[in-house]
């Protein structure tokens, strides 16, 4: 491998990884982002809770702006999926491998995110419903948009109950629907739902169609039409590379980090949804900024990165 050793390889080009890329490139470090192109932010039809965007912004546009900003300062971005991450503790180097190549780096930031589990429904229907706000995944993000609307929550356990109760403060019309079989809730959860006036419907349930700007859900108890449904089926956290490199996971199955975003493996850092947190753009960006500054400081503690003095001739040229 003749390529120079990178100061930092960032795996994941969502809000966390791209924020870190902007910081690190502006710290004059040699970095690369390798991104599988499946950022959750790309699914957002219009985010309205991100500060600084009073009229909202499409998730895909936000990502493009962040990529442009990172590239402007010298970051390289590859669209690839990293399949292997090896750590040579003796040399203090990481090697990452993907389909068409590989790279070595002194540090690695894993910003690999999570994937929401989808409800059983046709994929094309799902994507159209998501784009139209008929399927939503994040009541913290967009509960405001369902204010006083009819909302179905597809979930069964205490996670589904918690999501339904959260949404109840946006609308009085909330129904909890079991995804696969009859709802089987403990007495405490049943009492909470009853107290909040949340309806319960047995599954199996399947969103089957869009009709009159509503999403129609077929259940064991018949058809229901909602202005929006929220699947509350959990998510899968992308921790595989962290585990390959020897990083510990938290009890919740996320990559475990300290408050500076360091994992237990020296030189390996993590930020964003893959670390336990709010699963929000602002939080992912914040963690990306913290991680980048820690990486910079750790690299400089190993070996100072002093700038060379500007040559006299260059100085004369730029001064005229
Ligand atoms: C429908 C929807 C609406 C949302 N609305 C909002 C909102 O309005 N406001 C808000 O704040 N948040 C919202 N969110 C949440 C927000 O999108 C996430 O919190 C945010 O994208 C997390 O950023 P991240 O960088 O941690 O992960 P992601 O944005 O998910 O990016 C992770 C990236 O890592 C890549 N990756 C993973 N593994 C590998 C690998 N091995 N090799 C290479 N690349 C890899 C993935 O392909 C992906 O591109 C929403 C989420 C969804 C799904």
CSV table of C-alpha atoms and ligand atoms in Angstrom, one decimal:
chain,number,residue,atom,x,y,z
A,1,UNK,CA,0.0,0.0,0.0
A,2,UNK,CA,1.7,3.2,-1.2
A,3,UNK,CA,-0.9,5.6,0.0
A,4,UNK,CA,0.3,8.0,2.8
A,5,UNK,CA,-1.0,7.2,6.3
A,6,UNK,CA,-4.0,9.3,7.1
A,7,UNK,CA,-4.3,11.3,10.3
A,8,UNK,CA,-7.9,10.1,10.6
A,9,UNK,CA,-10.2,7.9,8.7
A,10,UNK,CA,-13.9,8.6,9.3
A,11,UNK,CA,-16.3,5.8,8.6
A,12,UNK,CA,-19.8,7.2,8.0
A,13,UNK,CA,-20.8,10.3,6.2
A,14,UNK,CA,-23.9,11.4,8.1
A,15,UNK,CA,-24.1,14.5,10.3
A,16,UNK,CA,-21.7,13.1,12.9
A,17,UNK,CA,-19.0,12.0,10.5
A,18,UNK,CA,-19.3,15.0,8.2
A,19,UNK,CA,-19.2,17.5,11.1
A,20,UNK,CA,-16.0,15.8,12.3
A,21,UNK,CA,-14.6,15.9,8.7
A,22,UNK,CA,-15.2,19.7,8.6
A,23,UNK,CA,-13.4,20.2,11.9
A,24,UNK,CA,-10.5,17.9,11.2
A,25,UNK,CA,-9.9,19.3,7.7
A,26,UNK,CA,-9.9,22.8,9.2
A,27,UNK,CA,-7.3,21.6,11.7
A,28,UNK,CA,-5.0,21.0,8.7
A,29,UNK,CA,-5.1,17.2,9.2
A,30,UNK,CA,-5.0,14.6,6.4
A,31,UNK,CA,-8.4,12.8,6.5
A,32,UNK,CA,-10.8,10.7,4.5
A,33,UNK,CA,-14.5,9.9,4.9
A,34,UNK,CA,-15.7,6.5,3.6
A,35,UNK,CA,-19.5,6.5,3.6
A,36,UNK,CA,-21.9,3.7,2.7
A,37,UNK,CA,-24.4,6.4,1.5
A,38,UNK,CA,-27.3,5.3,3.8
A,39,UNK,CA,-27.5,8.2,6.3
A,40,UNK,CA,-30.8,8.3,8.2
A,41,UNK,CA,-30.7,12.0,7.5
A,42,UNK,CA,-31.1,11.3,3.8
A,43,UNK,CA,-34.6,10.0,4.5
A,44,UNK,CA,-35.8,13.2,6.1
A,45,UNK,CA,-38.3,14.9,3.8
A,46,UNK,CA,-37.8,18.2,5.7
A,47,UNK,CA,-36.3,18.6,9.1
A,48,UNK,CA,-37.9,21.5,11.1
A,49,UNK,CA,-36.2,21.2,14.5
A,50,UNK,CA,-32.6,21.9,13.4
A,51,UNK,CA,-31.7,25.3,14.7
A,52,UNK,CA,-30.8,27.9,12.1
A,53,UNK,CA,-33.3,26.6,9.5
A,54,UNK,CA,-36.6,28.2,10.4
A,55,UNK,CA,-38.3,27.0,7.2
A,56,UNK,CA,-36.7,23.5,7.5
A,57,UNK,CA,-34.3,21.8,5.2
A,58,UNK,CA,-34.4,18.5,3.2
A,59,UNK,CA,-32.1,15.9,4.8
A,60,UNK,CA,-30.4,15.2,1.5
A,61,UNK,CA,-29.7,18.9,0.9
A,62,UNK,CA,-28.2,19.2,4.4
A,63,UNK,CA,-25.9,16.3,3.8
A,64,UNK,CA,-24.8,17.7,0.4
A,65,UNK,CA,-24.0,21.1,2.0
A,66,UNK,CA,-22.0,19.4,4.7
A,67,UNK,CA,-20.1,17.3,2.1
A,68,UNK,CA,-19.3,20.4,0.1
A,69,UNK,CA,-18.1,22.2,3.2
A,70,UNK,CA,-15.8,19.3,4.2
A,71,UNK,CA,-14.4,19.0,0.6
A,72,UNK,CA,-13.8,22.8,0.5
A,73,UNK,CA,-11.2,22.3,3.3
A,74,UNK,CA,-9.6,19.3,1.7
A,75,UNK,CA,-11.5,16.3,3.0
A,76,UNK,CA,-11.7,13.3,0.6
A,77,UNK,CA,-15.0,11.4,0.5
A,78,UNK,CA,-15.4,7.9,-0.9
A,79,UNK,CA,-18.8,6.2,-1.4
A,80,UNK,CA,-17.9,2.7,-0.2
A,81,UNK,CA,-18.8,0.3,2.6
A,82,UNK,CA,-16.0,-0.6,4.9
A,83,UNK,CA,-16.0,-4.3,5.6
A,84,UNK,CA,-12.9,-4.8,7.7
A,85,UNK,CA,-11.1,-2.8,10.4
A,86,UNK,CA,-7.9,-4.0,11.8
A,87,UNK,CA,-5.9,-2.5,14.6
A,88,UNK,CA,-2.1,-2.9,15.0
A,89,UNK,CA,-1.6,-1.8,18.6
A,90,UNK,CA,2.2,-2.0,18.4
A,91,UNK,CA,2.4,0.3,15.3
A,92,UNK,CA,-0.5,2.4,16.5
A,93,UNK,CA,-2.2,2.0,13.1
A,94,UNK,CA,-5.6,1.0,11.8
A,95,UNK,CA,-6.2,-0.5,8.4
A,96,UNK,CA,-9.7,-0.3,6.9
A,97,UNK,CA,-10.7,-2.3,3.8
A,98,UNK,CA,-13.6,-1.7,1.4
A,99,UNK,CA,-14.6,-3.1,-2.0
A,100,UNK,CA,-12.2,-1.1,-4.2
A,101,UNK,CA,-9.5,-0.2,-1.8
A,102,UNK,CA,-8.1,0.2,1.7
A,103,UNK,CA,-6.4,2.9,3.8
A,104,UNK,CA,-4.2,3.1,6.9
A,105,UNK,CA,-4.8,5.7,9.5
A,106,UNK,CA,-3.4,6.8,12.9
A,107,UNK,CA,-6.9,7.3,14.2
A,108,UNK,CA,-10.4,6.2,13.2
A,109,UNK,CA,-13.7,7.8,13.9
A,110,UNK,CA,-16.7,5.4,13.7
A,111,UNK,CA,-19.9,7.4,12.9
A,112,UNK,CA,-21.8,4.5,11.4
A,113,UNK,CA,-25.3,5.3,12.8
A,114,UNK,CA,-28.2,3.0,13.2
A,115,UNK,CA,-31.0,1.6,11.0
A,116,UNK,CA,-34.6,1.8,12.0
A,117,UNK,CA,-36.5,-1.5,11.8
A,118,UNK,CA,-39.4,-1.1,9.3
A,119,UNK,CA,-42.9,-2.3,9.7
A,120,UNK,CA,-44.2,-5.0,7.4
A,121,UNK,CA,-45.2,-3.2,4.2
A,122,UNK,CA,-44.3,-3.0,0.6
A,123,UNK,CA,-41.0,-1.2,0.1
A,124,UNK,CA,-42.3,1.3,-2.6
A,125,UNK,CA,-45.3,2.1,-0.5
A,126,UNK,CA,-43.0,2.6,2.5
A,127,UNK,CA,-40.7,5.0,0.7
A,128,UNK,CA,-43.6,7.1,-0.7
A,129,UNK,CA,-45.4,7.2,2.7
A,130,UNK,CA,-42.1,8.3,4.3
A,131,UNK,CA,-41.6,11.1,1.8
A,132,UNK,CA,-45.2,12.3,2.4
A,133,UNK,CA,-45.0,12.2,6.2
A,134,UNK,CA,-47.5,9.3,6.4
A,135,UNK,CA,-44.8,7.1,8.0
A,136,UNK,CA,-42.6,8.8,10.6
A,137,UNK,CA,-39.8,7.5,12.7
A,138,UNK,CA,-39.0,10.2,15.2
A,139,UNK,CA,-41.6,11.9,17.4
A,140,UNK,CA,-38.9,14.1,19.0
A,141,UNK,CA,-38.1,15.4,15.5
A,142,UNK,CA,-41.6,15.7,14.0
A,143,UNK,CA,-44.2,15.1,16.7
A,144,UNK,CA,-45.1,18.8,16.2
A,145,UNK,CA,-46.2,18.0,12.6
A,146,UNK,CA,-48.9,15.5,13.9
A,147,UNK,CA,-50.4,18.0,16.3
A,148,UNK,CA,-54.2,17.1,16.6
A,149,UNK,CA,-53.9,14.5,13.9
A,150,UNK,CA,-54.9,10.8,13.9
A,151,UNK,CA,-51.7,8.7,14.7
A,152,UNK,CA,-51.1,5.0,14.8
A,153,UNK,CA,-48.1,3.6,16.7
A,154,UNK,CA,-46.9,0.2,15.5
A,155,UNK,CA,-45.2,-1.5,18.5
A,156,UNK,CA,-46.0,-3.9,21.2
A,157,UNK,CA,-43.7,-3.8,24.2
A,158,UNK,CA,-42.9,-1.0,26.6
A,159,UNK,CA,-41.0,0.7,23.8
A,160,UNK,CA,-44.3,1.0,21.8
A,161,UNK,CA,-46.1,2.1,25.0
A,162,UNK,CA,-43.5,4.8,25.7
A,163,UNK,CA,-43.7,6.1,22.1
A,164,UNK,CA,-47.5,6.2,22.2
A,165,UNK,CA,-47.4,8.1,25.5
A,166,UNK,CA,-44.8,10.6,24.1
A,167,UNK,CA,-47.0,11.3,21.1
A,168,UNK,CA,-50.1,11.7,23.3
A,169,UNK,CA,-48.9,15.2,24.2
A,170,UNK,CA,-49.2,16.2,20.5
A,171,UNK,CA,-52.6,14.7,19.8
A,172,UNK,CA,-55.6,13.2,21.6
A,173,UNK,CA,-56.0,10.6,18.9
A,174,UNK,CA,-53.4,7.9,19.4
A,175,UNK,CA,-53.8,4.2,18.8
A,176,UNK,CA,-51.2,1.5,19.7
A,177,UNK,CA,-51.2,-1.4,17.2
A,178,UNK,CA,-49.4,-4.7,17.7
A,179,UNK,CA,-47.2,-5.5,14.7
A,180,UNK,CA,-47.4,-9.3,14.6
A,181,UNK,CA,-49.8,-10.7,17.2
A,182,UNK,CA,-52.3,-9.7,19.9
A,183,UNK,CA,-51.0,-7.0,22.2
A,184,UNK,CA,-49.6,-8.5,25.4
A,185,UNK,CA,-49.0,-5.6,27.9
A,186,UNK,CA,-48.3,-5.7,31.6
A,187,UNK,CA,-50.9,-4.2,34.0
A,188,UNK,CA,-48.8,-1.1,34.5
A,189,UNK,CA,-48.6,-0.3,30.8
A,190,UNK,CA,-52.2,-1.1,30.3
A,191,UNK,CA,-53.1,1.4,33.1
A,192,UNK,CA,-50.9,4.1,31.6
A,193,UNK,CA,-52.5,3.7,28.2
A,194,UNK,CA,-56.0,3.7,29.6
A,195,UNK,CA,-55.2,6.8,31.7
A,196,UNK,CA,-54.0,8.6,28.6
A,197,UNK,CA,-57.0,7.5,26.5
A,198,UNK,CA,-54.8,5.7,24.0
A,199,UNK,CA,-56.6,3.0,22.0
A,200,UNK,CA,-55.2,-0.5,21.6
A,201,UNK,CA,-55.5,-2.8,18.5
A,202,UNK,CA,-54.3,-6.4,18.1
A,203,UNK,CA,-52.1,-7.4,15.2
A,204,UNK,CA,-50.9,-8.8,12.9
A,205,UNK,CA,-50.9,-5.3,11.3
A,206,UNK,CA,-49.7,-4.2,7.9
A,207,UNK,CA,-49.8,-0.8,6.3
A,208,UNK,CA,-51.4,-1.6,2.9
A,209,UNK,CA,-52.3,1.6,1.0
A,210,UNK,CA,-52.4,5.4,0.8
A,211,UNK,CA,-55.9,6.7,0.5
A,212,UNK,CA,-57.2,10.3,0.7
A,213,UNK,CA,-53.8,11.5,2.2
A,214,UNK,CA,-54.1,8.8,4.9
A,215,UNK,CA,-52.2,5.6,5.5
A,216,UNK,CA,-54.4,2.6,5.8
A,217,UNK,CA,-53.4,-0.2,8.2
A,218,UNK,CA,-54.9,-3.6,8.0
A,219,UNK,CA,-55.1,-5.2,11.4
A,220,UNK,CA,-56.7,-8.3,13.1
A,221,UNK,CA,-59.5,-5.9,14.1
A,222,UNK,CA,-60.1,-4.4,10.6
A,223,UNK,CA,-58.9,-1.4,8.6
A,224,UNK,CA,-57.7,1.8,10.3
A,225,UNK,CA,-56.8,5.1,8.5
A,226,UNK,CA,-54.3,7.4,10.1
A,227,UNK,CA,-52.7,10.8,9.2
A,228,UNK,CA,-49.4,9.3,10.2
A,229,UNK,CA,-48.0,6.0,11.6
A,230,UNK,CA,-44.9,5.7,13.8
A,231,UNK,CA,-43.2,2.3,13.7
A,232,UNK,CA,-41.8,1.8,17.2
A,233,UNK,CA,-39.9,-1.4,16.4
A,234,UNK,CA,-36.4,-0.4,17.6
A,235,UNK,CA,-33.3,-0.1,15.5
A,236,UNK,CA,-30.1,-2.0,14.6
A,237,UNK,CA,-26.9,-0.3,15.7
A,238,UNK,CA,-23.9,-0.6,13.3
A,239,UNK,CA,-21.2,-1.7,15.8
A,240,UNK,CA,-19.5,-4.4,13.7
A,241,UNK,CA,-16.3,-2.5,12.8
A,242,UNK,CA,-16.0,-1.4,16.5
A,243,UNK,CA,-16.2,-4.9,17.6
A,244,UNK,CA,-13.6,-6.1,15.0
A,245,UNK,CA,-11.2,-3.5,16.4
A,246,UNK,CA,-11.8,-4.6,20.0
A,247,UNK,CA,-14.0,-1.8,21.2
A,248,UNK,CA,-16.4,-2.3,24.1
A,249,UNK,CA,-20.2,-1.9,23.7
A,250,UNK,CA,-22.5,-0.3,26.3
A,251,UNK,CA,-25.3,-2.4,27.9
A,252,UNK,CA,-27.6,-0.8,25.3
A,253,UNK,CA,-25.6,-2.3,22.5
A,254,UNK,CA,-24.0,1.0,21.4
A,255,UNK,CA,-20.3,1.8,21.0
A,256,UNK,CA,-19.1,2.7,24.5
A,257,UNK,CA,-17.2,6.1,24.7
A,258,UNK,CA,-16.0,8.5,27.3
A,259,UNK,CA,-17.1,12.1,27.4
A,260,UNK,CA,-14.4,13.0,24.8
A,261,UNK,CA,-15.8,10.3,22.4
A,262,UNK,CA,-12.8,7.9,22.9
A,263,UNK,CA,-13.5,4.2,22.9
A,264,UNK,CA,-11.4,1.8,25.0
A,265,UNK,CA,-9.1,1.2,22.0
A,266,UNK,CA,-6.4,3.9,21.7
A,267,UNK,CA,-6.9,5.9,18.5
A,268,UNK,CA,-10.5,4.7,18.0
A,269,UNK,CA,-13.3,7.2,18.5
A,270,UNK,CA,-17.0,7.2,17.9
A,271,UNK,CA,-19.9,9.7,17.5
A,272,UNK,CA,-23.5,10.0,16.5
A,273,UNK,CA,-26.4,7.6,16.7
A,274,UNK,CA,-24.1,4.6,17.1
A,275,UNK,CA,-23.2,6.0,20.5
A,276,UNK,CA,-26.0,6.2,23.1
A,277,UNK,CA,-27.7,9.6,22.9
A,278,UNK,CA,-30.6,11.5,21.6
A,279,UNK,CA,-30.5,10.1,18.0
A,280,UNK,CA,-30.8,13.7,16.6
A,281,UNK,CA,-28.9,15.6,14.0
A,282,UNK,CA,-27.9,18.3,16.5
A,283,UNK,CA,-26.5,15.7,19.0
A,284,UNK,CA,-24.7,13.8,16.2
A,285,UNK,CA,-23.1,17.1,15.0
A,286,UNK,CA,-22.1,18.0,18.6
A,287,UNK,CA,-20.5,14.7,19.2
A,288,UNK,CA,-18.7,14.9,15.8
A,289,UNK,CA,-17.2,18.2,16.9
A,290,UNK,CA,-16.1,16.9,20.3
A,291,UNK,CA,-14.6,13.7,18.7
A,292,UNK,CA,-12.7,15.8,16.1
A,293,UNK,CA,-11.2,18.1,18.7
A,294,UNK,CA,-10.2,15.1,20.9
A,295,UNK,CA,-8.6,13.4,17.8
A,296,UNK,CA,-6.7,16.6,17.0
A,297,UNK,CA,-5.5,17.0,20.6
A,298,UNK,CA,-4.5,13.4,21.0
A,299,UNK,CA,-2.5,13.4,17.7
A,300,UNK,CA,-0.8,16.7,18.6
A,301,UNK,CA,0.0,15.3,22.1
A,302,UNK,CA,1.9,12.4,20.4
A,303,UNK,CA,3.6,14.7,17.9
A,304,UNK,CA,3.2,18.5,17.6
A,305,UNK,CA,1.8,19.6,14.3
A,306,UNK,CA,3.6,22.9,14.0
A,307,UNK,CA,3.2,24.8,10.7
A,308,UNK,CA,6.3,25.6,8.8
A,309,UNK,CA,7.1,29.3,8.6
A,310,UNK,CA,5.8,30.9,5.5
A,311,UNK,CA,8.7,31.3,3.0
A,312,UNK,CA,9.9,34.8,2.5
A,313,UNK,CA,9.4,34.7,-1.3
A,314,UNK,CA,5.8,33.5,-0.8
A,315,UNK,CA,5.2,36.2,1.7
A,316,UNK,CA,6.5,38.8,-0.8
A,317,UNK,CA,4.3,37.4,-3.6
A,318,UNK,CA,1.1,37.4,-1.5
A,319,UNK,CA,1.8,40.8,-0.1
A,320,UNK,CA,1.9,42.7,-3.4
B,1,LIG,C1,-37.3,9.5,8.8
B,1,LIG,C2,-36.4,10.2,9.7
B,1,LIG,C3,-36.6,11.5,10.1
B,1,LIG,C4,-35.7,12.2,11.0
B,1,LIG,N1,-35.9,13.5,11.3
B,1,LIG,C5,-35.1,14.1,12.0
B,1,LIG,C6,-35.3,15.5,12.3
B,1,LIG,O1,-36.2,16.2,11.8
B,1,LIG,N2,-34.4,16.1,13.2
B,1,LIG,C7,-33.3,15.4,13.7
B,1,LIG,O2,-32.5,16.1,14.5
B,1,LIG,N3,-33.1,14.1,13.4
B,1,LIG,C8,-33.9,13.5,12.6
B,1,LIG,N4,-33.7,12.1,12.4
B,1,LIG,C9,-32.6,11.5,13.0
B,1,LIG,C10,-31.3,11.8,12.2
B,1,LIG,O3,-31.4,11.5,10.8
B,1,LIG,C11,-30.1,11.0,12.8
B,1,LIG,O4,-30.0,11.3,14.2
B,1,LIG,C12,-28.8,11.4,12.2
B,1,LIG,O5,-28.8,11.1,10.8
B,1,LIG,C13,-27.6,10.6,12.8
B,1,LIG,O6,-26.4,11.0,12.2
B,1,LIG,P1,-25.2,10.0,12.2
B,1,LIG,O7,-24.1,10.7,11.5
B,1,LIG,O8,-24.9,9.4,13.6
B,1,LIG,O9,-25.7,8.7,11.4
B,1,LIG,P2,-26.3,8.6,9.9
B,1,LIG,O10,-26.8,9.9,9.5
B,1,LIG,O11,-27.3,7.4,9.9
B,1,LIG,O12,-25.0,8.2,9.0
B,1,LIG,C14,-24.3,7.0,9.2
B,1,LIG,C15,-23.6,6.7,7.9
B,1,LIG,O13,-22.6,5.7,8.1
B,1,LIG,C16,-22.6,4.9,7.0
B,1,LIG,N5,-22.1,3.6,7.4
B,1,LIG,C17,-22.5,2.7,8.3
B,1,LIG,N6,-21.7,1.6,8.3
B,1,LIG,C18,-20.7,1.8,7.4
B,1,LIG,C19,-19.6,1.1,6.9
B,1,LIG,N7,-19.2,-0.1,7.4
B,1,LIG,N8,-18.8,1.7,5.9
B,1,LIG,C20,-19.1,2.9,5.4
B,1,LIG,N9,-20.2,3.6,5.8
B,1,LIG,C21,-20.9,3.1,6.8
B,1,LIG,C22,-24.1,4.8,6.6
B,1,LIG,O14,-24.2,4.3,5.2
B,1,LIG,C23,-24.5,6.2,6.8
B,1,LIG,O15,-24.3,7.0,5.6
B,1,LIG,C24,-34.6,11.5,11.5
B,1,LIG,C25,-34.4,10.1,11.2
B,1,LIG,C26,-35.3,9.5,10.3
B,1,LIG,C27,-35.0,8.1,9.9
